[in-house]
Amino acid sequence: MRGTSPEATFTMRRGSLAALLLLLLLSGCAEEPLKVGIRSWIGYDVIPMARQWGWIGPEVELIPRESAAESLSGLASGELQAACLTLDEVIRGLDQGLSLTIVAVMNVSSGADSLLVRPGINSVADLRGARIALQTSGANMLMLTAALASGGLALSDIELVEATPADLPGLWEAGDIAAVATYEPHARALRNIGAVTLLSSRDTPELIFDVIAVRSDAVKTRKKALANLVSAILRAQSHVHDNPVDTVYRLASLRGNPVWVTEEELRHVVIPTLDRQHGYFDRDSPLSAAVGRINELFVNAGVTNSPQGNAGLLDPAYLPELPE
């Protein structure tokens, strides 16, 4: 370096090297974002809506998933630290050995899940021996087991046909199945080709919940990111209630659907207010009751091996206090 002594040059280079090492060390210690598995669903789409507003910070990364099975696999491997799941999917995860904690409710199904049948089938009892199509890894199984139980039937009384939602119209039009357990908008597509709703989640109120489930180790170690995520969700849910017209247009744009379709989808779910969120985490809440009912249905049907308890499952710590 012109005009600088060798000793000074060495000292400056040593200082630059130390600064570089410190920078590398600090960058290596930067915390990875909380990875949250999310699927396309009207009750989950308040999360990308919140991201559009800048309410979700860089400490949270949304990871698209195609199915509950993918989300549960990601939670099991540690690839995901949290995921949007139905309550019954959480219970299946617990039955498989995962340690999960629910920190917020996304929505409650109120007509979004259905058991559809061919005209002429007028009761659950008429389904004995029928071929019923569904994606067995998701909430469709809960809808089906609850419907069958209401008519005194069990899974052993029908023939299950594993099918993705995309498979259902083809199976229906081919005449291969007598009934389908599915959810919106796939239920609407089947009604358009002749299927009839026999039962829906309106007939089983506060049974099918969608929630944010978090690996229990992440609940303890990722508090800042979880606080950001839950706060953003609650702000977006509040917007649903405070400005429903704006919400419909925003969600329609996010989902790539006509406004009227989005309006119909929103009518089939209950998006909780803050006071309802708190109520769901009470000891004797509908959410706790649903855990017990799902355990009963799934153990009796052989879907899960044993009942999963409530202890440590529900954690309201990230919910803000209700205003006085």
mmCIF file of C-alpha atoms in Angstrom:
data_model
loop_
_atom_site.group_PDB
_atom_site.id
_atom_site.type_symbol
_atom_site.label_atom_id
_atom_site.label_comp_id
_atom_site.label_asym_id
_atom_site.label_seq_id
_atom_site.Cartn_x
_atom_site.Cartn_y
_atom_site.Cartn_z
ATOM 1 C CA MET A 1 0.000 0.000 0.000
ATOM 2 C CA ARG A 2 1.653 3.215 -1.215
ATOM 3 C CA GLY A 3 2.780 5.532 1.594
ATOM 4 C CA THR A 4 2.067 2.953 4.354
ATOM 5 C CA SER A 5 4.616 1.003 6.382
ATOM 6 C CA PRO A 6 4.655 -2.829 6.267
ATOM 7 C CA GLU A 7 3.782 -2.954 9.988
ATOM 8 C CA ALA A 8 0.741 -0.735 9.484
ATOM 9 C CA THR A 9 -0.335 -2.760 6.470
ATOM 10 C CA PHE A 10 -0.162 -6.012 8.472
ATOM 11 C CA THR A 11 -2.144 -4.469 11.347
ATOM 12 C CA MET A 12 -4.881 -3.229 8.980
ATOM 13 C CA ARG A 13 -5.136 -6.589 7.235
ATOM 14 C CA ARG A 14 -5.364 -8.407 10.567
ATOM 15 C CA GLY A 15 -8.143 -6.040 11.636
ATOM 16 C CA SER A 16 -10.026 -6.585 8.366
ATOM 17 C CA LEU A 17 -9.713 -10.366 8.766
ATOM 18 C CA ALA A 18 -11.061 -10.192 12.316
ATOM 19 C CA ALA A 19 -14.004 -8.068 11.156
ATOM 20 C CA LEU A 20 -14.749 -10.533 8.353
ATOM 21 C CA LEU A 21 -14.657 -13.496 10.740
ATOM 22 C CA LEU A 22 -16.983 -11.663 13.142
ATOM 23 C CA LEU A 23 -19.414 -10.926 10.297
ATOM 24 C CA LEU A 24 -19.412 -14.574 9.204
ATOM 25 C CA LEU A 25 -19.959 -15.706 12.771
ATOM 26 C CA LEU A 26 -22.881 -13.359 13.252
ATOM 27 C CA SER A 27 -24.488 -14.356 9.947
ATOM 28 C CA GLY A 28 -24.141 -18.009 10.903
ATOM 29 C CA CYS A 29 -25.920 -17.350 14.177
ATOM 30 C CA ALA A 30 -28.887 -15.602 12.524
ATOM 31 C CA GLU A 31 -32.056 -17.506 13.325
ATOM 32 C CA GLU A 32 -33.742 -19.331 10.485
ATOM 33 C CA PRO A 33 -37.299 -18.179 9.764
ATOM 34 C CA LEU A 34 -40.175 -20.138 11.268
ATOM 35 C CA LYS A 35 -41.331 -22.392 8.434
ATOM 36 C CA VAL A 36 -45.121 -22.734 8.273
ATOM 37 C CA GLY A 37 -46.807 -25.256 5.990
ATOM 38 C CA ILE A 38 -49.918 -23.855 4.330
ATOM 39 C CA ARG A 39 -52.422 -25.193 1.801
ATOM 40 C CA SER A 40 -54.957 -23.357 -0.326
ATOM 41 C CA TRP A 41 -58.087 -23.003 1.824
ATOM 42 C CA ILE A 42 -60.425 -20.082 2.427
ATOM 43 C CA GLY A 43 -59.777 -20.131 6.185
ATOM 44 C CA TYR A 44 -55.998 -20.180 5.726
ATOM 45 C CA ASP A 45 -55.845 -17.450 3.112
ATOM 46 C CA VAL A 46 -56.026 -14.703 5.717
ATOM 47 C CA ILE A 47 -52.331 -15.525 6.254
ATOM 48 C CA PRO A 48 -51.120 -14.571 2.754
ATOM 49 C CA MET A 49 -53.545 -11.629 2.988
ATOM 50 C CA ALA A 50 -51.719 -10.526 6.149
ATOM 51 C CA ARG A 51 -48.410 -10.961 4.341
ATOM 52 C CA GLN A 52 -49.591 -8.639 1.566
ATOM 53 C CA TRP A 53 -50.158 -5.936 4.188
ATOM 54 C CA GLY A 54 -46.683 -6.448 5.626
ATOM 55 C CA TRP A 55 -47.988 -7.751 8.958
ATOM 56 C CA ILE A 56 -45.925 -10.947 8.722
ATOM 57 C CA GLY A 57 -42.222 -10.256 9.080
ATOM 58 C CA PRO A 58 -39.168 -12.030 7.641
ATOM 59 C CA GLU A 59 -39.027 -14.252 10.729
ATOM 60 C CA VAL A 60 -41.931 -16.273 9.251
ATOM 61 C CA GLU A 61 -41.699 -18.193 5.953
ATOM 62 C CA LEU A 62 -44.800 -19.682 4.346
ATOM 63 C CA ILE A 63 -44.152 -23.085 2.729
ATOM 64 C CA PRO A 64 -46.832 -24.244 0.237
ATOM 65 C CA ARG A 65 -48.102 -27.776 0.769
ATOM 66 C CA GLU A 66 -50.543 -29.849 -1.292
ATOM 67 C CA SER A 67 -51.982 -32.028 1.482
ATOM 68 C CA ALA A 68 -52.186 -32.637 5.207
ATOM 69 C CA ALA A 69 -49.945 -35.669 4.757
ATOM 70 C CA GLU A 70 -47.209 -33.410 3.333
ATOM 71 C CA SER A 71 -47.550 -30.973 6.233
ATOM 72 C CA LEU A 72 -47.441 -33.734 8.850
ATOM 73 C CA SER A 73 -44.396 -35.255 7.150
ATOM 74 C CA GLY A 74 -42.684 -31.859 7.221
ATOM 75 C CA LEU A 75 -43.453 -31.432 10.911
ATOM 76 C CA ALA A 76 -42.146 -34.920 11.659
ATOM 77 C CA SER A 77 -38.861 -34.306 9.813
ATOM 78 C CA GLY A 78 -38.360 -30.824 11.274
ATOM 79 C CA GLU A 79 -38.539 -29.237 7.821
ATOM 80 C CA LEU A 80 -41.595 -27.365 9.135
ATOM 81 C CA GLN A 81 -42.029 -25.920 12.606
ATOM 82 C CA ALA A 82 -45.738 -25.131 12.199
ATOM 83 C CA ALA A 83 -48.592 -25.885 9.825
ATOM 84 C CA CYS A 84 -52.210 -25.106 9.069
ATOM 85 C CA LEU A 85 -54.102 -28.319 9.824
ATOM 86 C CA THR A 86 -57.545 -29.497 10.806
ATOM 87 C CA LEU A 87 -57.945 -30.605 14.403
ATOM 88 C CA ASP A 88 -58.423 -34.233 13.365
ATOM 89 C CA GLU A 89 -55.185 -34.058 11.356
ATOM 90 C CA VAL A 90 -53.422 -32.809 14.499
ATOM 91 C CA ILE A 91 -54.843 -35.763 16.433
ATOM 92 C CA ARG A 92 -53.555 -38.147 13.779
ATOM 93 C CA GLY A 93 -50.133 -36.516 14.101
ATOM 94 C CA LEU A 94 -50.193 -37.002 17.864
ATOM 95 C CA ASP A 95 -51.174 -40.635 17.332
ATOM 96 C CA GLN A 96 -48.123 -41.017 15.084
ATOM 97 C CA GLY A 97 -45.845 -39.747 17.872
ATOM 98 C CA LEU A 98 -45.566 -36.048 17.019
ATOM 99 C CA SER A 99 -45.605 -33.516 19.852
ATOM 100 C CA LEU A 100 -47.814 -30.648 18.670
ATOM 101 C CA THR A 101 -49.383 -27.584 20.257
ATOM 102 C CA ILE A 102 -52.299 -25.528 18.918
ATOM 103 C CA VAL A 103 -51.783 -21.760 19.256
ATOM 104 C CA ALA A 104 -54.710 -20.323 17.256
ATOM 105 C CA VAL A 105 -57.927 -21.314 15.505
ATOM 106 C CA MET A 106 -58.172 -20.405 11.820
ATOM 107 C CA ASN A 107 -61.830 -21.270 11.232
ATOM 108 C CA VAL A 108 -64.642 -23.658 12.068
ATOM 109 C CA SER A 109 -66.381 -25.542 9.265
ATOM 110 C CA SER A 110 -70.073 -24.717 9.008
ATOM 111 C CA GLY A 111 -71.119 -26.367 5.782
ATOM 112 C CA ALA A 112 -67.712 -26.406 4.078
ATOM 113 C CA ASP A 113 -67.390 -30.200 4.494
ATOM 114 C CA SER A 114 -70.056 -32.497 3.061
ATOM 115 C CA LEU A 115 -71.171 -36.038 2.425
ATOM 116 C CA LEU A 116 -72.682 -36.043 -1.077
ATOM 117 C CA VAL A 117 -74.747 -38.877 -2.509
ATOM 118 C CA ARG A 118 -76.603 -39.913 -5.632
ATOM 119 C CA PRO A 119 -80.272 -38.966 -5.908
ATOM 120 C CA GLY A 120 -82.405 -41.662 -4.321
ATOM 121 C CA ILE A 121 -80.107 -42.155 -1.344
ATOM 122 C CA ASN A 122 -82.146 -40.542 1.397
ATOM 123 C CA SER A 123 -80.444 -41.599 4.638
ATOM 124 C CA VAL A 124 -77.121 -42.750 6.033
ATOM 125 C CA ALA A 125 -78.599 -46.220 6.452
ATOM 126 C CA ASP A 126 -78.998 -46.388 2.647
ATOM 127 C CA LEU A 127 -75.195 -46.287 2.351
ATOM 128 C CA ARG A 128 -74.634 -49.775 3.743
ATOM 129 C CA GLY A 129 -72.371 -51.575 1.255
ATOM 130 C CA ALA A 130 -71.850 -48.427 -0.841
ATOM 131 C CA ARG A 131 -68.603 -47.333 -2.459
ATOM 132 C CA ILE A 132 -67.652 -43.932 -0.982
ATOM 133 C CA ALA A 133 -64.780 -41.875 -2.367
ATOM 134 C CA LEU A 134 -62.614 -39.503 -0.344
ATOM 135 C CA GLN A 135 -59.061 -38.437 0.417
ATOM 136 C CA THR A 136 -58.604 -40.420 3.602
ATOM 137 C CA SER A 137 -55.681 -38.405 4.988
ATOM 138 C CA GLY A 138 -57.705 -35.245 5.668
ATOM 139 C CA ALA A 139 -60.853 -33.967 7.353
ATOM 140 C CA ASN A 140 -62.974 -35.900 4.854
ATOM 141 C CA MET A 141 -62.441 -38.968 7.027
ATOM 142 C CA LEU A 142 -63.821 -37.122 10.039
ATOM 143 C CA MET A 143 -66.850 -35.973 8.046
ATOM 144 C CA LEU A 144 -67.466 -39.545 6.904
ATOM 145 C CA THR A 145 -67.019 -41.263 10.278
ATOM 146 C CA ALA A 146 -69.267 -38.683 11.981
ATOM 147 C CA ALA A 147 -71.930 -39.105 9.283
ATOM 148 C CA LEU A 148 -71.817 -42.908 9.422
ATOM 149 C CA ALA A 149 -71.995 -42.907 13.232
ATOM 150 C CA SER A 150 -75.093 -40.689 13.094
ATOM 151 C CA GLY A 151 -76.830 -43.430 11.108
ATOM 152 C CA GLY A 152 -75.538 -46.376 13.092
ATOM 153 C CA LEU A 153 -72.977 -47.438 10.480
ATOM 154 C CA ALA A 154 -69.211 -47.956 10.675
ATOM 155 C CA LEU A 155 -66.397 -47.886 8.131
ATOM 156 C CA SER A 156 -66.645 -51.674 7.917
ATOM 157 C CA ASP A 157 -70.173 -51.254 6.539
ATOM 158 C CA ILE A 158 -69.029 -49.393 3.407
ATOM 159 C CA GLU A 159 -66.242 -49.635 0.814
ATOM 160 C CA LEU A 160 -63.695 -46.834 0.908
ATOM 161 C CA VAL A 161 -62.346 -45.544 -2.406
ATOM 162 C CA GLU A 162 -59.172 -43.481 -2.021
ATOM 163 C CA ALA A 163 -59.294 -40.462 -4.326
ATOM 164 C CA THR A 164 -57.826 -36.994 -4.599
ATOM 165 C CA PRO A 165 -60.270 -34.105 -4.999
ATOM 166 C CA ALA A 166 -59.265 -33.889 -8.679
ATOM 167 C CA ASP A 167 -60.294 -37.543 -9.171
ATOM 168 C CA LEU A 168 -63.823 -37.125 -7.816
ATOM 169 C CA PRO A 169 -65.722 -35.736 -10.831
ATOM 170 C CA GLY A 170 -64.392 -38.496 -13.090
ATOM 171 C CA LEU A 171 -65.325 -41.222 -10.624
ATOM 172 C CA TRP A 172 -68.763 -39.687 -10.184
ATOM 173 C CA GLU A 173 -69.515 -39.389 -13.898
ATOM 174 C CA ALA A 174 -68.261 -42.928 -14.508
ATOM 175 C CA GLY A 175 -70.821 -44.208 -11.997
ATOM 176 C CA ASP A 176 -68.109 -45.922 -9.935
ATOM 177 C CA ILE A 177 -69.170 -44.471 -6.581
ATOM 178 C CA ALA A 178 -72.393 -43.868 -4.661
ATOM 179 C CA ALA A 179 -71.148 -41.096 -2.380
ATOM 180 C CA VAL A 180 -68.305 -38.676 -1.754
ATOM 181 C CA ALA A 181 -66.923 -37.017 1.378
ATOM 182 C CA THR A 182 -65.220 -33.767 0.405
ATOM 183 C CA TYR A 183 -65.053 -30.011 0.986
ATOM 184 C CA GLU A 184 -65.623 -26.756 -0.868
ATOM 185 C CA PRO A 185 -65.091 -25.908 -3.678
ATOM 186 C CA HIS A 186 -64.983 -29.574 -4.746
ATOM 187 C CA ALA A 187 -68.415 -30.214 -3.232
ATOM 188 C CA ARG A 188 -69.906 -27.436 -5.374
ATOM 189 C CA ALA A 189 -68.353 -28.982 -8.503
ATOM 190 C CA LEU A 190 -70.002 -32.318 -7.672
ATOM 191 C CA ARG A 191 -73.369 -30.712 -6.988
ATOM 192 C CA ASN A 192 -73.116 -29.170 -10.448
ATOM 193 C CA ILE A 193 -73.026 -32.677 -11.972
ATOM 194 C CA GLY A 194 -75.872 -34.140 -9.959
ATOM 195 C CA ALA A 195 -74.601 -34.950 -6.464
ATOM 196 C CA VAL A 196 -76.899 -34.172 -3.536
ATOM 197 C CA THR A 197 -75.774 -33.113 -0.060
ATOM 198 C CA LEU A 198 -76.907 -35.724 2.472
ATOM 199 C CA LEU A 199 -75.085 -34.208 5.463
ATOM 200 C CA SER A 200 -72.643 -31.375 6.007
ATOM 201 C CA SER A 201 -70.606 -29.932 8.841
ATOM 202 C CA ARG A 202 -73.647 -27.776 9.714
ATOM 203 C CA ASP A 203 -75.109 -31.043 11.001
ATOM 204 C CA THR A 204 -71.995 -31.614 13.141
ATOM 205 C CA PRO A 205 -71.367 -28.108 14.527
ATOM 206 C CA GLU A 206 -67.988 -27.228 16.048
ATOM 207 C CA LEU A 207 -66.411 -30.546 15.154
ATOM 208 C CA ILE A 208 -64.193 -29.659 12.174
ATOM 209 C CA PHE A 209 -61.715 -26.974 13.248
ATOM 210 C CA ASP A 210 -58.803 -25.579 11.278
ATOM 211 C CA VAL A 211 -55.905 -24.528 13.483
ATOM 212 C CA ILE A 212 -52.272 -23.472 13.629
ATOM 213 C CA ALA A 213 -50.329 -26.445 15.010
ATOM 214 C CA VAL A 214 -46.730 -25.980 16.130
ATOM 215 C CA ARG A 215 -44.034 -28.475 17.035
ATOM 216 C CA SER A 216 -43.932 -28.305 20.825
ATOM 217 C CA ASP A 217 -40.175 -27.693 20.851
ATOM 218 C CA ALA A 218 -40.686 -24.662 18.578
ATOM 219 C CA VAL A 219 -43.318 -23.251 20.965
ATOM 220 C CA LYS A 220 -40.521 -22.900 23.514
ATOM 221 C CA THR A 221 -37.761 -21.664 21.203
ATOM 222 C CA ARG A 222 -39.466 -19.585 18.477
ATOM 223 C CA LYS A 223 -41.521 -17.200 20.591
ATOM 224 C CA LYS A 224 -40.806 -14.030 18.612
ATOM 225 C CA ALA A 225 -41.755 -15.572 15.262
ATOM 226 C CA LEU A 226 -44.867 -17.226 16.698
ATOM 227 C CA ALA A 227 -45.959 -13.969 18.306
ATOM 228 C CA ASN A 228 -45.619 -12.249 14.923
ATOM 229 C CA LEU A 229 -47.539 -15.007 13.122
ATOM 230 C CA VAL A 230 -50.453 -15.156 15.579
ATOM 231 C CA SER A 231 -50.690 -11.365 15.819
ATOM 232 C CA ALA A 232 -50.868 -11.098 12.024
ATOM 233 C CA ILE A 233 -53.535 -13.813 11.836
ATOM 234 C CA LEU A 234 -55.689 -12.081 14.446
ATOM 235 C CA ARG A 235 -55.374 -8.724 12.663
ATOM 236 C CA ALA A 236 -56.428 -10.319 9.379
ATOM 237 C CA GLN A 237 -59.338 -12.175 11.021
ATOM 238 C CA SER A 238 -60.453 -8.891 12.569
ATOM 239 C CA HIS A 239 -60.420 -7.334 9.087
ATOM 240 C CA VAL A 240 -62.730 -10.116 7.863
ATOM 241 C CA HIS A 241 -65.330 -8.947 10.382
ATOM 242 C CA ASP A 242 -64.655 -5.215 10.203
ATOM 243 C CA ASN A 243 -64.528 -4.914 6.418
ATOM 244 C CA PRO A 244 -66.182 -7.946 4.787
ATOM 245 C CA VAL A 245 -66.502 -6.365 1.327
ATOM 246 C CA ASP A 246 -62.787 -5.551 1.084
ATOM 247 C CA THR A 247 -61.984 -9.009 2.459
ATOM 248 C CA VAL A 248 -64.002 -10.776 -0.237
ATOM 249 C CA TYR A 249 -62.271 -8.900 -3.051
ATOM 250 C CA ARG A 250 -58.818 -9.468 -1.565
ATOM 251 C CA LEU A 251 -59.386 -13.187 -1.002
ATOM 252 C CA ALA A 252 -60.949 -13.602 -4.441
ATOM 253 C CA SER A 253 -57.814 -12.100 -5.973
ATOM 254 C CA LEU A 254 -55.545 -14.310 -3.873
ATOM 255 C CA ARG A 255 -57.499 -17.456 -4.737
ATOM 256 C CA GLY A 256 -58.004 -16.580 -8.406
ATOM 257 C CA ASN A 257 -61.763 -17.025 -8.020
ATOM 258 C CA PRO A 258 -64.791 -14.918 -8.915
ATOM 259 C CA VAL A 259 -66.053 -12.763 -6.056
ATOM 260 C CA TRP A 260 -69.321 -14.721 -5.787
ATOM 261 C CA VAL A 261 -67.404 -17.992 -5.309
ATOM 262 C CA THR A 262 -65.355 -16.458 -2.494
ATOM 263 C CA GLU A 263 -68.505 -15.089 -0.853
ATOM 264 C CA GLU A 264 -70.021 -18.574 -0.938
ATOM 265 C CA GLU A 265 -66.873 -20.167 0.510
ATOM 266 C CA LEU A 266 -66.810 -17.654 3.374
ATOM 267 C CA ARG A 267 -70.462 -18.456 4.198
ATOM 268 C CA HIS A 268 -69.413 -22.055 4.879
ATOM 269 C CA VAL A 269 -66.850 -21.224 7.577
ATOM 270 C CA VAL A 270 -66.804 -19.283 10.832
ATOM 271 C CA ILE A 271 -63.768 -17.015 11.171
ATOM 272 C CA PRO A 272 -63.285 -16.445 14.914
ATOM 273 C CA THR A 273 -63.240 -13.083 16.613
ATOM 274 C CA LEU A 274 -60.707 -12.486 19.392
ATOM 275 C CA ASP A 275 -63.220 -13.303 22.112
ATOM 276 C CA ARG A 276 -64.091 -16.564 20.350
ATOM 277 C CA GLN A 277 -60.398 -17.396 20.095
ATOM 278 C CA HIS A 278 -60.127 -17.044 23.871
ATOM 279 C CA GLY A 279 -63.271 -19.096 24.383
ATOM 280 C CA TYR A 280 -61.889 -21.967 22.323
ATOM 281 C CA PHE A 281 -58.905 -22.256 24.667
ATOM 282 C CA ASP A 282 -60.989 -22.477 27.861
ATOM 283 C CA ARG A 283 -60.903 -25.760 29.759
ATOM 284 C CA ASP A 284 -64.420 -26.873 28.770
ATOM 285 C CA SER A 285 -64.478 -25.204 25.360
ATOM 286 C CA PRO A 286 -65.985 -26.513 22.112
ATOM 287 C CA LEU A 287 -62.417 -27.093 20.899
ATOM 288 C CA SER A 288 -61.672 -29.360 23.865
ATOM 289 C CA ALA A 289 -64.994 -31.138 23.364
ATOM 290 C CA ALA A 290 -64.134 -31.690 19.700
ATOM 291 C CA VAL A 291 -60.853 -33.365 20.702
ATOM 292 C CA GLY A 292 -62.832 -35.841 22.799
ATOM 293 C CA ARG A 293 -65.396 -36.495 20.063
ATOM 294 C CA ILE A 294 -62.740 -37.008 17.373
ATOM 295 C CA ASN A 295 -60.858 -39.403 19.644
ATOM 296 C CA GLU A 296 -64.050 -41.410 20.139
ATOM 297 C CA LEU A 297 -64.883 -41.523 16.425
ATOM 298 C CA PHE A 298 -61.360 -42.320 15.249
ATOM 299 C CA VAL A 299 -60.505 -44.963 17.841
ATOM 300 C CA ASN A 300 -63.838 -46.718 17.268
ATOM 301 C CA ALA A 301 -63.253 -46.617 13.504
ATOM 302 C CA GLY A 302 -59.640 -47.798 13.776
ATOM 303 C CA VAL A 303 -58.316 -44.568 12.231
ATOM 304 C CA THR A 304 -56.107 -43.918 15.291
ATOM 305 C CA ASN A 305 -54.692 -46.347 17.829
ATOM 306 C CA SER A 306 -55.516 -44.614 21.096
ATOM 307 C CA PRO A 307 -57.170 -41.441 22.457
ATOM 308 C CA GLN A 308 -54.975 -38.337 22.494
ATOM 309 C CA GLY A 309 -55.235 -36.148 25.587
ATOM 310 C CA ASN A 310 -55.712 -32.406 25.900
ATOM 311 C CA ALA A 311 -52.744 -31.910 28.227
ATOM 312 C CA GLY A 312 -50.382 -29.407 26.618
ATOM 313 C CA LEU A 313 -52.320 -29.445 23.347
ATOM 314 C CA LEU A 314 -53.936 -25.997 23.603
ATOM 315 C CA ASP A 315 -51.749 -22.982 24.367
ATOM 316 C CA PRO A 316 -53.399 -19.523 24.399
ATOM 317 C CA ALA A 317 -50.156 -17.767 25.393
ATOM 318 C CA TYR A 318 -49.877 -15.961 22.052
ATOM 319 C CA LEU A 319 -53.411 -14.529 22.158
ATOM 320 C CA PRO A 320 -53.536 -10.891 23.305
ATOM 321 C CA GLU A 321 -55.709 -10.094 26.285
ATOM 322 C CA LEU A 322 -59.299 -9.110 25.622
ATOM 323 C CA PRO A 323 -59.969 -5.368 25.959
ATOM 324 C CA GLU A 324 -61.868 -4.430 29.083
#
